mmCIF file of C-alpha atoms and ligand atoms in Angstrom:
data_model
loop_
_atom_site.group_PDB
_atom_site.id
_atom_site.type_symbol
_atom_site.label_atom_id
_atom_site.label_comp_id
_atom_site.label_asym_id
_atom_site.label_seq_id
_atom_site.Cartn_x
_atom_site.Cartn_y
_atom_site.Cartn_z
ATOM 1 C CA UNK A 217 -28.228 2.754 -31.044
ATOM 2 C CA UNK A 218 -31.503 5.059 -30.575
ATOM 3 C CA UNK A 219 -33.220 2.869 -28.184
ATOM 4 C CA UNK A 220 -30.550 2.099 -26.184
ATOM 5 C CA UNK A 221 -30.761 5.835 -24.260
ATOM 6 C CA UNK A 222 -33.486 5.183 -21.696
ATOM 7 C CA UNK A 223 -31.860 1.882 -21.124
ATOM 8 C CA UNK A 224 -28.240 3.841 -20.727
ATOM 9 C CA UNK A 225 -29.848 6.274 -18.116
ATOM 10 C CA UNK A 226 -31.493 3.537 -16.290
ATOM 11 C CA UNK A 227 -28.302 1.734 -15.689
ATOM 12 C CA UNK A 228 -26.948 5.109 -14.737
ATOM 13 C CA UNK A 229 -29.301 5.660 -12.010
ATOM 14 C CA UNK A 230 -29.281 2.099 -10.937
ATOM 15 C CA UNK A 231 -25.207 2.115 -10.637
ATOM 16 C CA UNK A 232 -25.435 5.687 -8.373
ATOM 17 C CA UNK A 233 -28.231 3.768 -6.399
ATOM 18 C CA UNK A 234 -25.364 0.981 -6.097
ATOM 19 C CA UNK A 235 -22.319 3.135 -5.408
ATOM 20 C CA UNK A 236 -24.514 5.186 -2.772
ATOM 21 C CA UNK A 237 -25.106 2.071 -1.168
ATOM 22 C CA UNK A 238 -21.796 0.699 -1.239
ATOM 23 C CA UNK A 239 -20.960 4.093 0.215
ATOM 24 C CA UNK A 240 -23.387 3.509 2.970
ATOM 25 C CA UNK A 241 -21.925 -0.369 3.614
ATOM 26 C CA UNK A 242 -18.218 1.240 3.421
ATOM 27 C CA UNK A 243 -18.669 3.060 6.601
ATOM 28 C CA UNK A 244 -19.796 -0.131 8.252
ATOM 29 C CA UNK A 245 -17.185 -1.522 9.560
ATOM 30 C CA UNK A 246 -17.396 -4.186 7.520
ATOM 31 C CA UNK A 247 -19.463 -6.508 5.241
ATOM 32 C CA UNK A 248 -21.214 -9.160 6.668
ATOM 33 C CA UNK A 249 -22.258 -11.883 4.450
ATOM 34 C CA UNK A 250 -19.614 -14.137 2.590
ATOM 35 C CA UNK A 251 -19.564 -14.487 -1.006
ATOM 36 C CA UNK A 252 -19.099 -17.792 -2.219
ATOM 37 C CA UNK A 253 -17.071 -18.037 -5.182
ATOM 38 C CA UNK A 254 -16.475 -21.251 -6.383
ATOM 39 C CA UNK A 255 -18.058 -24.353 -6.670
ATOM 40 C CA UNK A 256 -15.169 -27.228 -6.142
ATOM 41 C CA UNK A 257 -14.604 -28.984 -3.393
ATOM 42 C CA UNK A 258 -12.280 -26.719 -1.219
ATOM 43 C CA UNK A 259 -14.371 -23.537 -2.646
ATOM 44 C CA UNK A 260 -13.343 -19.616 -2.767
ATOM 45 C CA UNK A 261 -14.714 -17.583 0.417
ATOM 46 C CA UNK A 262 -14.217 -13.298 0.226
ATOM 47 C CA UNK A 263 -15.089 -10.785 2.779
ATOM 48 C CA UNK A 264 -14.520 -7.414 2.863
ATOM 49 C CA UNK A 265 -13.527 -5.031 5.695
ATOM 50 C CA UNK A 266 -12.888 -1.223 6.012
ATOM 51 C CA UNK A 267 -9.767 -1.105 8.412
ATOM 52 C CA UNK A 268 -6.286 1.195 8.667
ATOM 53 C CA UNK A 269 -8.556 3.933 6.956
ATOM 54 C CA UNK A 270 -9.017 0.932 3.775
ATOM 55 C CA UNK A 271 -10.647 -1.431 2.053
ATOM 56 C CA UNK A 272 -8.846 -4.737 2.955
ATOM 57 C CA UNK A 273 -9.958 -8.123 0.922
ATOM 58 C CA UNK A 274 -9.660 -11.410 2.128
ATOM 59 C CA UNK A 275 -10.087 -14.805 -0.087
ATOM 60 C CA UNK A 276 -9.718 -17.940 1.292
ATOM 61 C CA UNK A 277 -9.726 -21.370 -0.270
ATOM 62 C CA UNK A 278 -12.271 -24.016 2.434
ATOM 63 C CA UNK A 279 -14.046 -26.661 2.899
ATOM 64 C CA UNK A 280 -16.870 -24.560 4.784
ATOM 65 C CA UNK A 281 -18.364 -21.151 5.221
ATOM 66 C CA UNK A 282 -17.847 -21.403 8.875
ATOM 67 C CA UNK A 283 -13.721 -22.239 8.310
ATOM 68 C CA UNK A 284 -13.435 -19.529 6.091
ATOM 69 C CA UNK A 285 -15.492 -17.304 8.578
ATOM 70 C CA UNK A 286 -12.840 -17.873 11.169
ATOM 71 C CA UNK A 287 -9.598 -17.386 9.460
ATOM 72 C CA UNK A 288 -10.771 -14.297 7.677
ATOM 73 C CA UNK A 289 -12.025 -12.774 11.037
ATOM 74 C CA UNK A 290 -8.863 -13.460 12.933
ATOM 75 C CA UNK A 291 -6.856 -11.892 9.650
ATOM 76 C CA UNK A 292 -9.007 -8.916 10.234
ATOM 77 C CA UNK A 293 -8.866 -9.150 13.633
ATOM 78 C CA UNK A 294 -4.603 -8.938 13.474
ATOM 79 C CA UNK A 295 -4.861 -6.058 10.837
ATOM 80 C CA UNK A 296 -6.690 -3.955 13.295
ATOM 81 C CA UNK A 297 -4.490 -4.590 16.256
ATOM 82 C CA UNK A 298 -1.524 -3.515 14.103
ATOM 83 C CA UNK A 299 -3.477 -0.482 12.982
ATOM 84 C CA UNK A 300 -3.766 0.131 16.786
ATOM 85 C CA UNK A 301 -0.140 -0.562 17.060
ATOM 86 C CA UNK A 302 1.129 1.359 13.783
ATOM 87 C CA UNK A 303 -1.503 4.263 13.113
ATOM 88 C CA UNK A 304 0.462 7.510 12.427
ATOM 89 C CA UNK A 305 -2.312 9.572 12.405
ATOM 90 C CA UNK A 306 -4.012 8.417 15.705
ATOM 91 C CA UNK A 307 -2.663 9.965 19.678
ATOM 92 C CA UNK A 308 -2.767 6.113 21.157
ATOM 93 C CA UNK A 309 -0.636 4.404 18.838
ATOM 94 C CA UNK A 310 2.971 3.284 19.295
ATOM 95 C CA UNK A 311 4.285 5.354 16.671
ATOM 96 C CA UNK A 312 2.575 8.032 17.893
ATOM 97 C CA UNK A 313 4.537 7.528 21.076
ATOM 98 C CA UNK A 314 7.841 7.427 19.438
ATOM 99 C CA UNK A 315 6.556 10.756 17.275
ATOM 100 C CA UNK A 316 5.600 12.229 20.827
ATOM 101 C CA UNK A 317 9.041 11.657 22.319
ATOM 102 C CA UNK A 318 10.913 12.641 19.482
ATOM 103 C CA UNK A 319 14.732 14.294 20.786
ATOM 104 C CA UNK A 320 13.416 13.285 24.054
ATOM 105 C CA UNK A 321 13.460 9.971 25.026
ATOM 106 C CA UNK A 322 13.372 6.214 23.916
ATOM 107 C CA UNK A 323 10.132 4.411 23.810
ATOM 108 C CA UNK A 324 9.201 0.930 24.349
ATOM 109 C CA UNK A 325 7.507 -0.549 22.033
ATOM 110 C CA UNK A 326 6.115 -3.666 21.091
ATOM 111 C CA UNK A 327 7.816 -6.631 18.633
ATOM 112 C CA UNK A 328 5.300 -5.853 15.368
ATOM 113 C CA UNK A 329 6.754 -1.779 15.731
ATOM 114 C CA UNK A 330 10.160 -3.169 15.872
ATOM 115 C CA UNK A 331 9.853 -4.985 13.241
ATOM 116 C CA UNK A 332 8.467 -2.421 10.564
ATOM 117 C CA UNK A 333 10.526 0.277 11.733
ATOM 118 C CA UNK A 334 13.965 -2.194 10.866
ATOM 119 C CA UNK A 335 12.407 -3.346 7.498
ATOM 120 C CA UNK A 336 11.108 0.532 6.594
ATOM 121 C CA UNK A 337 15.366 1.508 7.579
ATOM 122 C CA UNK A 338 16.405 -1.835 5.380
ATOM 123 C CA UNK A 339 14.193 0.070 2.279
ATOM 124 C CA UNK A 340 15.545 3.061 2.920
ATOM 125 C CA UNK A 341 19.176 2.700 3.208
ATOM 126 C CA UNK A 342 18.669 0.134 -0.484
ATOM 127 C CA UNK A 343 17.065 2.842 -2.248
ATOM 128 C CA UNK A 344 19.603 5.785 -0.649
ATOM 129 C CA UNK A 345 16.632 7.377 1.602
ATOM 130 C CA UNK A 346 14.403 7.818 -1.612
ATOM 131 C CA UNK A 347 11.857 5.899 0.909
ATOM 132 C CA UNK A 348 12.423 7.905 4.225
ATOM 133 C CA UNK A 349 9.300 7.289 6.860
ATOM 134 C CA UNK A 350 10.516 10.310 8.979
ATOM 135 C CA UNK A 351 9.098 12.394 6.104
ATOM 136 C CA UNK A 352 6.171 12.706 8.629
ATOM 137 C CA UNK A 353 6.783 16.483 9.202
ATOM 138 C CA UNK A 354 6.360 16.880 5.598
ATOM 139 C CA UNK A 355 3.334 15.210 4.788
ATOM 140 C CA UNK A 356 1.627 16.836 7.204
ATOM 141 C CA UNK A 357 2.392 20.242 5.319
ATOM 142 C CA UNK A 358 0.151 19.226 2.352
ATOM 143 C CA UNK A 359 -3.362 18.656 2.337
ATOM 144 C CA UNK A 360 -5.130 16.815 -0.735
ATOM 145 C CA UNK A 361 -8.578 17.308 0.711
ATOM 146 C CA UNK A 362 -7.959 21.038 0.570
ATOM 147 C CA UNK A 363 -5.801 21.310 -2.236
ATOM 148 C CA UNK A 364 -3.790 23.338 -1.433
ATOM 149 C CA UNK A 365 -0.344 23.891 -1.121
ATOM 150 C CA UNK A 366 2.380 24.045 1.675
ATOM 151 C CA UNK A 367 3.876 27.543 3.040
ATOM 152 C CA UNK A 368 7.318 27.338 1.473
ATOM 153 C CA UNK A 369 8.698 28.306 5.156
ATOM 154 C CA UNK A 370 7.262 25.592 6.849
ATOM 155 C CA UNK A 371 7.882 22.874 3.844
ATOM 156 C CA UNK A 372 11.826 24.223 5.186
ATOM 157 C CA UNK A 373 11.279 23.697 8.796
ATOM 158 C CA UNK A 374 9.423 20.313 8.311
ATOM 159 C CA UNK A 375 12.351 19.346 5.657
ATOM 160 C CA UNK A 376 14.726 19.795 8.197
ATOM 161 C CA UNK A 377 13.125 17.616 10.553
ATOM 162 C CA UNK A 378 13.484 14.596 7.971
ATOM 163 C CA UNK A 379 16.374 12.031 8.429
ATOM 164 C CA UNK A 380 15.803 8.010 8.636
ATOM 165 C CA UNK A 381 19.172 7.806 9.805
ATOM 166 C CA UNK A 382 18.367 10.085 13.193
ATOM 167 C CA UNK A 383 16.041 6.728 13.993
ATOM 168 C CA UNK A 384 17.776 4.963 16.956
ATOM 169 C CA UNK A 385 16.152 1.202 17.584
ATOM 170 C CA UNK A 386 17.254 -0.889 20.156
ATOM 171 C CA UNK A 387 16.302 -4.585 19.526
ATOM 172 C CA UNK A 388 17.812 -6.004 22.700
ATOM 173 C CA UNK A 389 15.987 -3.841 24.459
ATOM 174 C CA UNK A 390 13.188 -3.208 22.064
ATOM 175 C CA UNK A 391 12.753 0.343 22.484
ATOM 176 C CA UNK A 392 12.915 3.259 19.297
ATOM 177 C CA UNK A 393 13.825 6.807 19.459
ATOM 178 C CA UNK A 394 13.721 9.738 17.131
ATOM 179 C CA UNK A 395 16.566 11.454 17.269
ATOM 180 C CA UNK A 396 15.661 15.100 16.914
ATOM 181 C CA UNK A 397 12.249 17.238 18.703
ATOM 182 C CA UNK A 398 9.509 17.297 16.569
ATOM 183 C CA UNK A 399 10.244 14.390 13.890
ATOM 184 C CA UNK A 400 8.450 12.169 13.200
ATOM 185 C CA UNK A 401 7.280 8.323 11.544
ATOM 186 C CA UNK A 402 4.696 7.811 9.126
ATOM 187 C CA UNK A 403 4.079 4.495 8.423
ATOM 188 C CA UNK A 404 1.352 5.363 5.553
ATOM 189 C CA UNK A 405 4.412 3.848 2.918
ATOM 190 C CA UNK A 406 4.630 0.919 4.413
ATOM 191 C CA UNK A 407 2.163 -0.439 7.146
ATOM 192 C CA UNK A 408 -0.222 -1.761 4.713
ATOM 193 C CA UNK A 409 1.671 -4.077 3.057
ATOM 194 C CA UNK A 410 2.914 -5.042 6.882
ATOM 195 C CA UNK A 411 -0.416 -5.891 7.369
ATOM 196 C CA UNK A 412 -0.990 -7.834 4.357
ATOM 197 C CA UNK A 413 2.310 -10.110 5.821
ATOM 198 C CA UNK A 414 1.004 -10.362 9.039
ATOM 199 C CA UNK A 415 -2.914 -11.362 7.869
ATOM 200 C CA UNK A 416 -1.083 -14.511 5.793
ATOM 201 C CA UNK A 417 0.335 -15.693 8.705
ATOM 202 C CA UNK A 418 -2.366 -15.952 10.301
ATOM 203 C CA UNK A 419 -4.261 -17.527 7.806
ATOM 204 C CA UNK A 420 -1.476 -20.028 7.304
ATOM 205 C CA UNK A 421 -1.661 -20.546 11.200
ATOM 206 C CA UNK A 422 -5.041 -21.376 10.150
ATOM 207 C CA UNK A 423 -4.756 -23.883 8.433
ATOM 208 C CA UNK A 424 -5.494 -22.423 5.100
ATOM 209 C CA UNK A 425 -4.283 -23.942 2.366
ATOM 210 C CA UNK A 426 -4.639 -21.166 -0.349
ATOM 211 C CA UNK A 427 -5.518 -17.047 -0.378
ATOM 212 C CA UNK A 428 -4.945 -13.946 -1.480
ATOM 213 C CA UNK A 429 -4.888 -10.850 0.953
ATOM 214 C CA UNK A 430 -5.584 -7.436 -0.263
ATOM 215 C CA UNK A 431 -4.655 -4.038 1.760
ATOM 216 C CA UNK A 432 -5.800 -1.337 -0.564
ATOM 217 C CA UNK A 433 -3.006 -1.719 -3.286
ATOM 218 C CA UNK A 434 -0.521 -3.972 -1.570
ATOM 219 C CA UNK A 435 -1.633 -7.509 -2.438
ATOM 220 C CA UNK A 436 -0.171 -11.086 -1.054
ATOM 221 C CA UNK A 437 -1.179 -14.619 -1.979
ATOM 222 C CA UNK A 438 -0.046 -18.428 -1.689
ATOM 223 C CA UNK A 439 -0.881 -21.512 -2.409
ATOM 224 C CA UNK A 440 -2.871 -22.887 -5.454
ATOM 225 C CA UNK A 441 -6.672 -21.806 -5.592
ATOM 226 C CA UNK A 442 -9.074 -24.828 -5.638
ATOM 227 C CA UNK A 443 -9.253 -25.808 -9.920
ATOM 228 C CA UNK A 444 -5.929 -25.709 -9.890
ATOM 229 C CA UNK A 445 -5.062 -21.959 -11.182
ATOM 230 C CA UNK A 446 -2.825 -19.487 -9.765
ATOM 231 C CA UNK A 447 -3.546 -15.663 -8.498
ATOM 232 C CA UNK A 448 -3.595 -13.712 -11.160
ATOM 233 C CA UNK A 449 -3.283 -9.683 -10.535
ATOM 234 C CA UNK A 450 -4.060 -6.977 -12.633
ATOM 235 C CA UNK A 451 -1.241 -4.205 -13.130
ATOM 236 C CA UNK A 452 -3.516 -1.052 -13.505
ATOM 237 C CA UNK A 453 -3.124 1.406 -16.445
ATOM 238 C CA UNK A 454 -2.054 4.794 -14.669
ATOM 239 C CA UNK A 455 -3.935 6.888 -17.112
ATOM 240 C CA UNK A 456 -7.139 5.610 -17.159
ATOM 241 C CA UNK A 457 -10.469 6.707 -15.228
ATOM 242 C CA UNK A 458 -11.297 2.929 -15.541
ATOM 243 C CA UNK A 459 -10.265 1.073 -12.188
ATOM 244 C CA UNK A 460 -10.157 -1.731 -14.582
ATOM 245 C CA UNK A 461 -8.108 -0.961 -16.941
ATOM 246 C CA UNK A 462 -4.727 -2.981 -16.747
ATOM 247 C CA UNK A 463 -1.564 -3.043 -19.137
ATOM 248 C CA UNK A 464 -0.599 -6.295 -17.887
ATOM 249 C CA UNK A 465 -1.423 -9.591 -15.326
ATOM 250 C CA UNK A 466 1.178 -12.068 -13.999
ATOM 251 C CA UNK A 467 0.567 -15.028 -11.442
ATOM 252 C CA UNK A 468 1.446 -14.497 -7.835
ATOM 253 C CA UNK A 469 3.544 -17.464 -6.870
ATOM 254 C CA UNK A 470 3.827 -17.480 -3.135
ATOM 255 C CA UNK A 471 4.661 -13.584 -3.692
ATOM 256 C CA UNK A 472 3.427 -9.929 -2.457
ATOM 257 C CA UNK A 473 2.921 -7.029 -5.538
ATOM 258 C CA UNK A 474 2.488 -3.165 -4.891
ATOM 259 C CA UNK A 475 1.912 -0.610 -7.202
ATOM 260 C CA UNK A 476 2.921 3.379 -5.801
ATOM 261 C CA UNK A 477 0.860 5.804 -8.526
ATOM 262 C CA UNK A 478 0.852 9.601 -8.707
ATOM 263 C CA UNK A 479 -3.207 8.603 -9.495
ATOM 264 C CA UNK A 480 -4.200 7.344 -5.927
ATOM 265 C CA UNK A 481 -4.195 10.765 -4.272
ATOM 266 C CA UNK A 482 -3.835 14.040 -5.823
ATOM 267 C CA UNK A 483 -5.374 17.091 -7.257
ATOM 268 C CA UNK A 484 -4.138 19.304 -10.294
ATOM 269 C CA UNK A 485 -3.303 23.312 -10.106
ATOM 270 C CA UNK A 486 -2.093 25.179 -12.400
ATOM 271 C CA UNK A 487 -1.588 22.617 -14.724
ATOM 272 C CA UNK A 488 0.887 20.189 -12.402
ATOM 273 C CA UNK A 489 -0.008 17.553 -10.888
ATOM 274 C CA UNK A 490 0.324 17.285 -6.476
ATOM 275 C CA UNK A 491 0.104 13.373 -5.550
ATOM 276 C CA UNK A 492 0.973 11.795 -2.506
ATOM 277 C CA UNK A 493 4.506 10.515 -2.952
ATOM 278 C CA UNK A 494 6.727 12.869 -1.721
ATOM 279 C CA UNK A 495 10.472 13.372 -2.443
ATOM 280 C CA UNK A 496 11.981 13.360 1.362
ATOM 281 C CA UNK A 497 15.092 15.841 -0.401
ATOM 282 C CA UNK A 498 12.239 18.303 -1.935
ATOM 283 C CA UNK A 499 9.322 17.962 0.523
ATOM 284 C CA UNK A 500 7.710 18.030 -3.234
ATOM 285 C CA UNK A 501 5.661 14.956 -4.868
ATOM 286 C CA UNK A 502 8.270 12.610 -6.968
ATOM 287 C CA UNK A 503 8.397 13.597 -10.273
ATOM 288 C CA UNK A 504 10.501 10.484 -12.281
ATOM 289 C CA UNK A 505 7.917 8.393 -12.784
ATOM 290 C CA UNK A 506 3.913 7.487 -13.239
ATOM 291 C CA UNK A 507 3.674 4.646 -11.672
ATOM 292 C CA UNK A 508 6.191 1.820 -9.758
ATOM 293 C CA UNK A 509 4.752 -2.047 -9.369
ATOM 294 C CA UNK A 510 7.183 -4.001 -7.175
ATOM 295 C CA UNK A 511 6.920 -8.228 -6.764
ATOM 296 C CA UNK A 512 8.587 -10.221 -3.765
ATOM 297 C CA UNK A 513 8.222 -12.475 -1.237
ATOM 298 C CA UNK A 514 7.108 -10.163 1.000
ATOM 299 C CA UNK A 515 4.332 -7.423 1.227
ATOM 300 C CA UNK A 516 6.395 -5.176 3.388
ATOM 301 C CA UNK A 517 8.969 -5.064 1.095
ATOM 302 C CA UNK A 518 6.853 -4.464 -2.253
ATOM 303 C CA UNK A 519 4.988 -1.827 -0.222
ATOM 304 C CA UNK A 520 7.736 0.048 0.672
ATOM 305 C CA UNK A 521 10.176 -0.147 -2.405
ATOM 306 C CA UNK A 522 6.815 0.649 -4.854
ATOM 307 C CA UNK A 523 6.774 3.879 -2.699
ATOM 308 C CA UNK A 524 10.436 4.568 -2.600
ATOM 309 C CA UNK A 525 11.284 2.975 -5.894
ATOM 310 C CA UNK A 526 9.182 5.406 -7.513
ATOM 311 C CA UNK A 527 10.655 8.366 -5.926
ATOM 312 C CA UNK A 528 14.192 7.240 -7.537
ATOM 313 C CA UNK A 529 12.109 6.912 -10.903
ATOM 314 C CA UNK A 530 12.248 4.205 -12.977
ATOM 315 C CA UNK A 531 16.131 4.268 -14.342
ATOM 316 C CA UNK A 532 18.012 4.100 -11.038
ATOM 317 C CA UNK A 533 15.041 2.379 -9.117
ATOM 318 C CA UNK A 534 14.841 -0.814 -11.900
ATOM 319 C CA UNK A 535 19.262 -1.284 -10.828
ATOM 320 C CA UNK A 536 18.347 -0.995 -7.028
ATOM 321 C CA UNK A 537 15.342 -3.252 -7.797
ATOM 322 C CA UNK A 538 18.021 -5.961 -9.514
ATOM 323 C CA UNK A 539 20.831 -5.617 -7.802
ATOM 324 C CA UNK A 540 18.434 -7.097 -4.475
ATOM 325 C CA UNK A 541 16.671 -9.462 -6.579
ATOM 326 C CA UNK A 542 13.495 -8.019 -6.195
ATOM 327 C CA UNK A 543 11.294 -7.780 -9.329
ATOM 328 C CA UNK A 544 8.884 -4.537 -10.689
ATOM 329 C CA UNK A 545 7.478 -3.032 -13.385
ATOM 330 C CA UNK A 546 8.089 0.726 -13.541
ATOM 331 C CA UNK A 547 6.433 3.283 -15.583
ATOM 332 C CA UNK A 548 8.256 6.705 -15.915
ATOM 333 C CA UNK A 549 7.045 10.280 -16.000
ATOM 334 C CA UNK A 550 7.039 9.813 -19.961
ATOM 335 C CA UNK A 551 4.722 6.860 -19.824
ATOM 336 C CA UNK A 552 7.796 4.358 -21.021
ATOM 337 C CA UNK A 553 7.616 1.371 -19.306
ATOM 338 C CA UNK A 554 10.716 -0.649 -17.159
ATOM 339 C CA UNK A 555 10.690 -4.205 -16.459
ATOM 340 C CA UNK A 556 13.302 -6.011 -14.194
ATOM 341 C CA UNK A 557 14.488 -9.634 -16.115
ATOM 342 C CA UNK A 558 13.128 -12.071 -13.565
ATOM 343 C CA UNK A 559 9.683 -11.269 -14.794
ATOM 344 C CA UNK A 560 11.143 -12.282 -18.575
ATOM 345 C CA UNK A 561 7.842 -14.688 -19.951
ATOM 346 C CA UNK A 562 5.551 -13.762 -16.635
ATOM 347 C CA UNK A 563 3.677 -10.838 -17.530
ATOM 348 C CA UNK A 564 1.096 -11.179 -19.973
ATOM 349 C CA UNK A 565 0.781 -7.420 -21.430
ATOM 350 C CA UNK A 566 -2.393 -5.932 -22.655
ATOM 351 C CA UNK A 567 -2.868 -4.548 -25.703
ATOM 352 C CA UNK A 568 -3.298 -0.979 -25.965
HETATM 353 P P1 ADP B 69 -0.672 4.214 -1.083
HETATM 354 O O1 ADP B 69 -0.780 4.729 0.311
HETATM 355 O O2 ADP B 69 -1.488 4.962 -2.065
HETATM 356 O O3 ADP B 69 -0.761 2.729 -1.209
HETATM 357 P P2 ADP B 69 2.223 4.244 -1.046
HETATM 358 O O4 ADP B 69 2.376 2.877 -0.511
HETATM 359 O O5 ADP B 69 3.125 4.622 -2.156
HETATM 360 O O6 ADP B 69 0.791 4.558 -1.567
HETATM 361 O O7 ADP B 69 2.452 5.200 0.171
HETATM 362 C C1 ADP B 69 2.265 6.576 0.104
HETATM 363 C C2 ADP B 69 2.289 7.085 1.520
HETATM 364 O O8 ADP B 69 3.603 6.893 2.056
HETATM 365 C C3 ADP B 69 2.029 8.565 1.639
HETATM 366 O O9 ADP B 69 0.648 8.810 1.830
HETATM 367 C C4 ADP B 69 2.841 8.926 2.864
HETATM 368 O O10 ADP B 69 2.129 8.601 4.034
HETATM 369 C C5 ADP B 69 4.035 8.022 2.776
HETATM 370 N N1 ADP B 69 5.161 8.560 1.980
HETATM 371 C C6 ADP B 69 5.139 9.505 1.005
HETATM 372 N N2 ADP B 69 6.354 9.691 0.471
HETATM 373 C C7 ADP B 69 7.185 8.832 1.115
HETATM 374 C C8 ADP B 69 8.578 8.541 1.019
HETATM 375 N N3 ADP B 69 9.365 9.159 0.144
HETATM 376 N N4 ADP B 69 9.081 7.606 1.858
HETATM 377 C C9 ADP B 69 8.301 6.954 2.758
HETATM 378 N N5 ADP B 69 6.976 7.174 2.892
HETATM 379 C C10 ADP B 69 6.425 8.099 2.082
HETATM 380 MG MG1 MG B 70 4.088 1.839 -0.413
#
């Protein structure tokens, strides 16, 4: 349509104005005001925070803006003490202690590290190490800013330095140790979906009857919103600029979902693609699949099996899915899509 042109570039400029602003409110540390979403009697309350380097998403069901307030603060409030606790990238954290004392000595560490560092050994000895956190060494040999790529020498070294089952934890005396100098634990696979747990809890503790918590891609939500309906998630189409694009929804029924994709972080050269999910026998990104959703009770759990699920790719990961009852949706390398039975009549696919 002719006329519609200045109307086109006007909405251009007006959505950079937007995003520049949204830009400007992401490095707040968070945003303020509440958005009231629903108009029942227990109504929908979201607020948004930048926290563990993401944007996190709280919605609670209440009978008052002040309610809401509360819970969602002390769900923010827990995420960032766990960042504190779990940051791999930070000097002060606990991991960073363990990292720091690697082949030296045990550390001490509190019961929230415990915890993820047993469920992130659980994932990795059900998917045969295909989710290894001590690929730490590795992932610090590529850089996606940069773009470029790792000194085959020290992707060796670093490779060698890369064994879950050199991980020592003590729970009676709640202490972890690296076995070996210089490896070490990156939680990036896994901590945000720990966080996700933790933030329902406290909600719960709350009194809450009903929300969804989002950490970046790792999503968990219970309880009924106020008319009655259920969560329903989008399953995003890897292959689309569009962040709104989705092949398929389902209803989260007292359930975490997490979707790994080789779209979240990487850069092309020479024609291949470099993303962010490494294979911890390689040092190189996982090449069997496109993009691994994963639904359970838990957020740890879907976090960590999207990530190491889609290093198996999608034939062997959709058995290891199944044979723990877990349930996913699994898109290969070759775009063909994998989905586990339980989710038989839940997903309502798009059409192409
Ligand atoms: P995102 O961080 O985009 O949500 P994932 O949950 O799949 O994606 O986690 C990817 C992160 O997990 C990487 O940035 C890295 O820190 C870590 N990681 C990469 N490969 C592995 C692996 N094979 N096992 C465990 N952690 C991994
Ligand atoms: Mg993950």
């Amino acid at each position: 349509m002719r006329g519609s042109l200045p109307i086109k570039i006007t909405t251009l400029v007006m959505a950079l104005f937007i995003m520049a602003i949204m830009a400007i409110m992401a490095g707040c540390a968070e945003q303020k005001e509440l958005e009231k979403q629903s108009q029942s009697t227990d109504e929908l309350f979201r607020k948004r925070a930048s926290i563990m380097h993401t944007n996190v998403s709280v919605t609670v069901a209440a009978g008052s803006s002040e309610q809401a307030d509360k819970a969602i603060e002390a769900a923010f409030s827990k995420i960032r003490e766990l960042e504190g606790l779990l940051s791999f990238w930070t000097e002060d954290s606990e991991i960073a202690a363990i990292n720091r004392n690697a082949g030296k000595k045990a550390v001490r560490v509190s019961a929230p590290t415990l915890e993820i560092l047993e469920r992130a050994m659980e994932i990795s000895d059900w998917t045969d190490g295909a989710f290894d956190a001590t690929v730490g060494p590795v992932i610090r040999q590529w850089d996606f800013n940069e773009q470029t790529l790792p000194e085959p020498e020290a992707l060796k070294a670093a490779l060698d330095k890369v064994d879950y089952r050199a991980l020592e934890i003590d729970t009676e005396n709640s202490t972890a140790y690296l076995g070996r100098p210089e490896m070490s634990f990156d939680t990036g696979g896994i901590a945000k979906g720990f966080a996700a747990d933790a933030a329902i809890d406290v909600l719960k503790a709350q009194g809450i009857s009903a929300a969804l918590v989002s950490v970046s891609g790792d999503i968990r939500a219970y309880g009924r919103k106020p008319d009655g309906t259920e969560w329903r998630v989008g399953i995003k189409n890897p292959r689309s600029d569009d962040p709104n694009s989705f092949i398929a929804s389902l209803s989260l029924n007292d359930e975490a979902i997490s979707t790994s994709g080789d779209y979240e972080r990487f850069f092309i050269k020479d024609g291949r693609r470099y993303h962010h999910i490494l294979d911890p026998r390689t040092g190189q990104p996982a090449e069997g699949s496109m993009s691994v959703t994963v639904i359970a009770d838990s957020a740890t759990y879907t976090d960590g099996l999207s990530t190491g699920i889609f290093v198996m790719g999608p034939e062997k990961g959709i058995k290891v899915l199944e044979e723990h009852g877990f349930q996913g949706v699994l898109i290969g390398a070759d775009g063909e899509t994998y989905i586990t039975g339980g989710l038989a009549g839940r997903l309502r696919m798009k059409k192409k």
